Coordinates of C-alpha atoms and ligand atoms in Angstrom, one line a residue:
M1 CA 13.8 27.6 2.3
I2 CA 10.1 26.9 2.0
I3 CA 8.8 23.6 3.4
S4 CA 5.3 22.7 2.2
K5 CA 2.7 20.0 2.5
D6 CA 0.5 21.6 -0.2
F7 CA 0.3 18.7 -2.6
P8 CA -1.7 15.4 -2.7
G9 CA -0.3 13.2 0.1
G10 CA 1.5 16.0 1.9
N11 CA 1.9 15.6 5.7
I12 CA 4.4 17.6 7.8
S13 CA 4.6 20.0 10.7
V14 CA 7.7 22.3 10.8
I15 CA 8.8 22.7 14.4
S16 CA 11.8 25.0 13.8
V17 CA 14.4 26.0 11.3
D18 CA 17.9 26.7 12.7
G19 CA 20.3 27.5 9.9
D20 CA 20.8 24.3 7.9
R21 CA 18.9 22.2 10.4
V22 CA 15.1 21.7 10.3
L23 CA 13.2 20.1 13.1
L24 CA 10.0 18.4 11.8
A25 CA 7.2 16.1 13.0
N26 CA 4.6 14.2 11.1
E27 CA 0.9 14.9 11.7
I28 CA -1.0 12.1 13.3
R29 CA -4.4 13.8 12.8
D30 CA -7.3 11.5 13.8
T31 CA -5.2 8.4 14.2
T32 CA -5.5 7.1 17.7
Q33 CA -1.9 5.7 18.0
D34 CA 1.5 6.8 17.0
W35 CA 2.2 6.3 13.3
F36 CA 5.0 7.2 10.9
Y37 CA 3.8 8.6 7.6
W38 CA 5.2 12.0 6.4
A39 CA 5.7 13.8 3.1
F40 CA 6.9 17.3 2.3
H41 CA 8.1 19.6 -0.5
V42 CA 11.2 21.8 -0.2
T43 CA 12.1 24.8 -2.4
G44 CA 14.8 27.4 -2.1
C45 CA 17.7 25.1 -1.1
A46 CA 19.6 24.7 -4.4
G47 CA 23.3 24.2 -3.7
K48 CA 22.8 23.7 0.1
T49 CA 23.1 20.8 2.4
V50 CA 20.3 20.6 4.9
T51 CA 19.5 18.2 7.8
F52 CA 15.9 17.2 8.3
D53 CA 15.4 16.0 11.9
F54 CA 12.4 14.0 13.2
S55 CA 13.9 13.4 16.6
P56 CA 12.9 11.8 18.9
K57 CA 11.0 9.7 16.3
A58 CA 13.0 7.3 14.1
W59 CA 10.6 7.7 11.2
I60 CA 13.3 7.4 8.4
G61 CA 13.5 4.0 6.6
Y62 CA 16.6 1.9 6.0
W63 CA 17.5 3.4 2.7
G64 CA 16.8 7.1 3.6
P65 CA 13.8 9.1 2.5
A66 CA 12.1 8.5 -0.8
V67 CA 13.0 11.4 -3.1
S68 CA 11.2 12.7 -6.1
H69 CA 11.2 15.8 -8.3
D70 CA 7.9 15.2 -10.0
L71 CA 5.7 13.1 -7.5
K72 CA 5.9 10.3 -10.1
K73 CA 9.4 8.8 -10.0
W74 CA 10.5 8.0 -6.4
A75 CA 13.9 6.7 -5.4
W76 CA 15.7 6.3 -2.0
G77 CA 18.2 9.0 -1.3
G78 CA 19.9 11.3 1.2
E79 CA 22.2 10.3 4.0
T80 CA 20.4 8.9 7.0
A81 CA 21.7 9.1 10.6
E82 CA 22.4 5.8 12.3
D83 CA 19.5 6.4 14.7
R84 CA 17.2 7.0 11.7
Q85 CA 15.8 10.1 13.3
S86 CA 17.3 12.5 10.7
F87 CA 18.6 12.6 7.2
R88 CA 20.9 15.0 5.4
Y89 CA 20.4 16.0 1.8
T90 CA 22.7 17.9 -0.5
F91 CA 20.7 19.8 -3.1
G92 CA 22.4 20.1 -6.5
P93 CA 23.1 23.6 -7.8
D94 CA 19.9 23.5 -9.9
E95 CA 17.8 21.3 -7.6
D96 CA 15.3 23.8 -6.3
S97 CA 12.2 21.6 -6.0
V98 CA 12.4 18.3 -4.2
Y99 CA 9.7 16.1 -2.6
F100 CA 10.7 13.8 0.3
C101 CA 8.5 11.0 1.7
H102 CA 8.6 8.3 4.3
D103 CA 7.8 5.8 1.5
L104 CA 7.3 5.4 -2.2
L105 CA 4.3 7.7 -2.4
Y106 CA 1.6 6.4 -4.8
S107 CA -0.7 9.2 -5.8
T108 CA -4.2 9.1 -7.2
E109 CA -2.8 11.0 -10.2
R110 CA -0.4 8.2 -10.9
F111 CA -3.2 5.7 -11.0
E112 CA -5.3 7.9 -13.3
R113 CA -2.4 8.2 -15.7
F114 CA -1.7 4.4 -15.6
A115 CA -5.4 3.7 -16.2
R116 CA -5.4 6.1 -19.2
E117 CA -2.3 4.7 -20.7
K118 CA -3.6 1.1 -20.4
G119 CA -7.1 2.0 -21.6
L120 CA -8.6 0.5 -18.4
A121 CA -12.4 0.9 -17.9
V122 CA -12.7 3.1 -14.8
S123 CA -16.1 3.9 -13.3
A124 CA -17.0 5.5 -10.0
L125 CA -17.3 3.0 -7.1
C126 CA -19.0 5.7 -5.1
L127 CA -18.5 9.3 -3.9
S128 CA -16.1 9.7 -1.0
E129 CA -17.2 11.5 2.1
K130 CA -15.7 14.7 0.6
G131 CA -17.6 14.1 -2.7
V132 CA -14.7 12.8 -4.8
P133 CA -15.5 9.9 -7.2
Q134 CA -13.5 6.8 -6.1
P135 CA -12.2 4.8 -9.0
L136 CA -13.3 1.2 -9.7
V137 CA -11.5 -0.6 -12.5
T138 CA -13.3 -3.4 -14.4
L139 CA -11.1 -5.7 -16.5
G140 CA -12.5 -8.7 -18.4
D141 CA -16.1 -10.0 -18.4
G142 CA -16.1 -13.5 -17.0
S143 CA -18.7 -14.9 -14.6
D144 CA -16.1 -15.3 -11.8
T145 CA -14.8 -12.2 -10.1
V146 CA -11.4 -11.4 -8.6
L147 CA -11.6 -8.4 -6.3
L148 CA -8.5 -6.3 -5.5
T149 CA -8.4 -3.5 -3.0
S150 CA -5.7 -1.2 -1.6
R151 CA -5.5 1.8 0.7
H152 CA -8.0 0.7 3.3
H153 CA -5.2 2.5 5.3
A154 CA -4.4 5.7 3.4
C155 CA -0.6 5.8 3.8
E156 CA 0.0 2.2 2.7
S157 CA 1.4 3.0 -0.8
T158 CA 3.2 -0.3 -1.5
G159 CA 0.0 -2.2 -2.0
T160 CA -1.1 0.1 -4.8
Y161 CA 2.2 -0.6 -6.7
V162 CA 1.4 -4.3 -6.4
M163 CA -2.1 -3.6 -7.7
E164 CA -0.8 -1.7 -10.7
G165 CA 1.5 -4.6 -11.5
I166 CA -1.4 -7.1 -11.3
L167 CA -3.5 -5.0 -13.6
S168 CA -0.7 -4.5 -16.1
E169 CA -0.2 -8.2 -16.4
L170 CA -3.9 -9.1 -16.6
C171 CA -4.8 -6.4 -19.1
E172 CA -2.0 -7.8 -21.4
R173 CA -3.0 -11.4 -20.7
P174 CA -6.5 -11.7 -19.4
I175 CA -7.7 -14.9 -17.7
P176 CA -10.6 -16.4 -19.6
G177 CA -13.7 -16.6 -17.5
V178 CA -12.5 -14.0 -15.0
K179 CA -13.6 -10.4 -14.4
V180 CA -11.2 -8.4 -12.3
L181 CA -12.6 -5.5 -10.2
A182 CA -10.0 -3.3 -8.5
V183 CA -10.5 -0.4 -6.0
P184 CA -7.1 1.3 -5.7
F185 CA -8.1 3.8 -3.1
M186 CA -10.5 2.7 -0.4
D187 CA -9.7 5.7 1.7
M188 CA -9.6 8.2 -1.2
D189 CA -9.9 11.3 0.9
G190 CA -7.2 10.1 3.3
V191 CA -4.8 9.4 0.4
M192 CA -5.3 12.8 -1.1
A193 CA -5.0 14.6 2.3
G194 CA -1.9 12.7 3.3
D195 CA -3.5 11.1 6.3
Q196 CA -2.0 8.2 8.2
G197 CA -5.5 6.5 7.8
K198 CA -4.5 3.6 10.1
S199 CA -6.5 3.4 13.4
R200 CA -8.7 6.4 12.7
A201 CA -11.2 7.4 15.3
P202 CA -13.7 5.9 15.8
H203 CA -12.4 3.2 13.5
D204 CA -10.6 3.0 10.1
H205 CA -11.8 1.7 6.7
N206 CA -10.5 -1.8 7.4
R207 CA -12.6 -2.1 10.6
D208 CA -15.7 -0.9 8.8
Y209 CA -17.1 -4.2 7.4
I210 CA -19.9 -4.1 9.9
D211 CA -23.7 -4.0 9.5
A212 CA -23.8 -0.2 9.1
P213 CA -20.5 0.9 7.6
L214 CA -19.3 4.5 8.2
Y215 CA -17.6 4.9 4.9
S216 CA -19.3 5.0 1.4
S217 CA -16.5 2.9 -0.2
V218 CA -17.0 0.1 2.3
R219 CA -20.8 0.2 1.7
A220 CA -20.1 0.1 -2.1
V221 CA -17.7 -2.9 -1.8
K222 CA -20.3 -4.8 0.4
A223 CA -22.9 -4.1 -2.2
L224 CA -20.6 -5.3 -4.9
A225 CA -20.1 -8.5 -3.0
E226 CA -23.8 -9.1 -3.2
R227 CA -24.1 -8.7 -6.9
E228 CA -20.7 -10.3 -8.0
N229 CA -19.6 -13.9 -7.9
V230 CA -16.4 -13.1 -6.0
V231 CA -14.1 -16.2 -6.0
Y232 CA -10.8 -14.5 -5.0
M233 CA -10.3 -11.4 -2.9
F234 CA -7.0 -9.8 -2.2
D235 CA -6.5 -6.8 0.0
L236 CA -3.1 -5.1 -0.5
H237 CA -1.5 -3.5 2.5
S238 CA 1.8 -2.2 3.9
P239 CA 2.7 -3.3 7.4
W240 CA 4.2 -1.3 10.3
H241 CA 7.1 1.1 9.6
L242 CA 9.9 -1.5 9.7
S243 CA 11.7 -4.4 11.5
G244 CA 11.2 -8.1 11.9
R245 CA 8.2 -9.4 10.0
N246 CA 7.5 -5.9 8.6
D247 CA 10.6 -6.3 6.3
V248 CA 9.1 -9.2 4.4
A249 CA 6.1 -9.8 2.2
F250 CA 3.5 -12.1 3.7
E251 CA -0.1 -13.3 3.5
V252 CA -2.4 -12.4 6.5
R253 CA -4.9 -15.2 6.5
K254 CA -8.4 -15.3 7.9
N255 CA -10.7 -18.3 8.4
V256 CA -8.8 -21.5 9.2
D257 CA -11.1 -23.5 7.0
M258 CA -9.7 -21.6 4.0
R259 CA -6.1 -22.3 5.0
P260 CA -5.4 -25.1 2.5
A261 CA -6.3 -22.8 -0.4
Q262 CA -4.3 -20.0 1.0
V263 CA -1.3 -22.3 1.4
R264 CA -1.6 -23.5 -2.2
F265 CA -1.9 -19.9 -3.5
G266 CA 1.2 -18.9 -1.5
A267 CA 3.2 -21.7 -3.0
L268 CA 2.2 -20.6 -6.5
L269 CA 3.1 -17.0 -5.7
E270 CA 6.4 -18.0 -4.3
A271 CA 7.1 -20.1 -7.5
E272 CA 6.4 -17.1 -9.7
C273 CA 8.6 -14.8 -7.6
R274 CA 11.5 -17.3 -7.8
K275 CA 11.2 -17.1 -11.6
A276 CA 11.3 -13.2 -11.4
P277 CA 14.5 -12.0 -9.6
E278 CA 13.5 -8.4 -10.5
A279 CA 10.4 -8.7 -8.3
F280 CA 10.2 -8.0 -4.6
Q281 CA 10.5 -11.5 -3.3
Y282 CA 7.7 -13.3 -1.3
R283 CA 8.2 -16.5 0.6
T284 CA 5.3 -18.5 1.9
E285 CA 7.2 -19.4 5.1
N286 CA 6.6 -15.8 6.3
D287 CA 2.8 -16.0 6.1
M288 CA 0.6 -15.4 9.1
D289 CA -2.2 -17.8 10.0
A290 CA -5.5 -16.8 11.5
N291 CA -5.4 -16.2 15.2
V292 CA -1.6 -15.6 15.4
E293 CA -0.2 -12.5 17.1
W294 CA -2.4 -9.5 16.2
N295 CA -4.4 -11.4 13.6
Q296 CA -7.2 -12.5 15.9
D297 CA -10.6 -13.3 14.5
T298 CA -12.3 -11.4 17.3
A299 CA -10.5 -8.2 16.2
M300 CA -10.4 -8.9 12.5
N301 CA -13.9 -10.0 11.5
S302 CA -14.8 -6.4 10.7
S303 CA -11.9 -6.2 8.3
S304 CA -12.2 -6.6 4.5
T305 CA -10.6 -10.0 4.5
G306 CA -12.5 -11.0 7.6
F307 CA -15.7 -10.3 5.7
F308 CA -14.7 -11.9 2.4
A309 CA -12.9 -15.0 3.8
H310 CA -16.2 -16.0 5.5
R311 CA -18.5 -15.4 2.5
A312 CA -19.9 -18.4 0.5
G313 CA -18.3 -18.8 -2.9
V314 CA -15.0 -17.1 -1.9
R315 CA -12.3 -19.7 -2.4
V316 CA -9.1 -17.7 -1.7
C317 CA -8.8 -14.5 0.3
F318 CA -6.0 -12.8 2.3
S319 CA -4.3 -9.5 2.9
L320 CA -0.9 -9.2 1.3
E321 CA 1.5 -7.1 3.3
T322 CA 4.4 -5.6 1.3
P323 CA 7.1 -3.7 3.2
Y324 CA 7.9 -0.1 2.8
F325 CA 11.6 -0.8 2.7
G326 CA 12.5 -4.5 2.7
Q327 CA 15.9 -6.0 3.3
P328 CA 19.3 -5.4 1.8
D329 CA 18.9 -8.3 -0.7
N330 CA 15.2 -7.5 -1.3
I331 CA 14.6 -3.8 -1.5
A332 CA 11.2 -2.2 -2.1
T333 CA 11.4 0.0 -5.2
Q334 CA 8.7 1.1 -7.5
D335 CA 9.9 -1.4 -10.1
S336 CA 10.3 -4.3 -7.7
L337 CA 6.8 -3.8 -6.3
L338 CA 5.3 -3.6 -9.8
A339 CA 7.1 -6.8 -10.7
L340 CA 5.7 -8.5 -7.5
G341 CA 2.3 -7.5 -8.8
R342 CA 3.0 -9.2 -12.1
C343 CA 4.0 -12.4 -10.2
M344 CA 0.7 -12.1 -8.2
A345 CA -1.3 -11.9 -11.4
R346 CA 0.5 -15.0 -12.7
A347 CA -0.2 -16.8 -9.5
I348 CA -3.9 -15.8 -9.8
R349 CA -4.0 -17.3 -13.3
A350 CA -2.2 -20.5 -12.2
A351 CA -4.5 -20.9 -9.2
Y352 CA -7.6 -20.3 -11.2
E353 CA -6.5 -22.8 -13.9
K354 CA -5.7 -25.4 -11.2
G355 CA -9.1 -24.9 -9.6
V356 CA -7.8 -23.6 -6.3
Ligands
ZN1 ZN1 -3.1 -1.8 6.5

């Protein structure tokens, strides 16, 4: 059996292999608190049943690990122990190469292929700290700009599926007068390296909207804010691993003065979701107002939405949190998250047409 993290997004440490039981841990790297992301590749197990054990950490989701054979299609699989510290997987007789991940991994390669297939205009937002061009999608040419971002926190894959759904809908049916700018990978290096990305030392990309940002992508987005007429800004995230609020989709609002517009937008998004049962469902009752729980202005003003929600001209801005797993009647899958993105696009159109 060979267990590897040698692929984009890979993150694992093998502690021990004892027969058909493997003890593993995820790599925290420069994250300053405990976090849950992991992804690994297994070869040489065809026909065997193997237990992958993360104990004492319960870093397996409700529906088991995400399983893939090509890093493109991901589905929930395996048999998860009740304590969610381990899962067992039976490899088919010809199943010799399998990827397992904490969540529905969304790779930079997937986005490149998507952009190619849709004929999207992709330019370089900037070069990452490692010298990699970071994609910026430009869609439409109106005088009002809708800005979308994801992966301020590298591991938060669900937001990029939502972004893909938004862009799919809007390239098929553009909104007259609107230009969409989308940055799928704010922390490009972290996504490729399989970092947690959340709470990096000394701070992560979503605490970098300060006078002198550390990260080139944040400097580039701030420059873009200066030259574009941004009217809506949506930053697409995934929440904590699971439980409670982390199992539902919700707006995280900044700037109480913007609350009426955020509430109107939430109602429009909920209405679109109710018309699309295939979509991961969002309900506005789950939204989080400014200065509730961890969403305190004092801590969040250096976040992307803290920055944009207080800018002149920006009418609607929030983070949208979409769960890694969801609930039994509302499960996060590649398709349900893409469909939620399409609902989001329709809500953007409805809001724009109503002058929200
Ligand atoms: Zn986040």
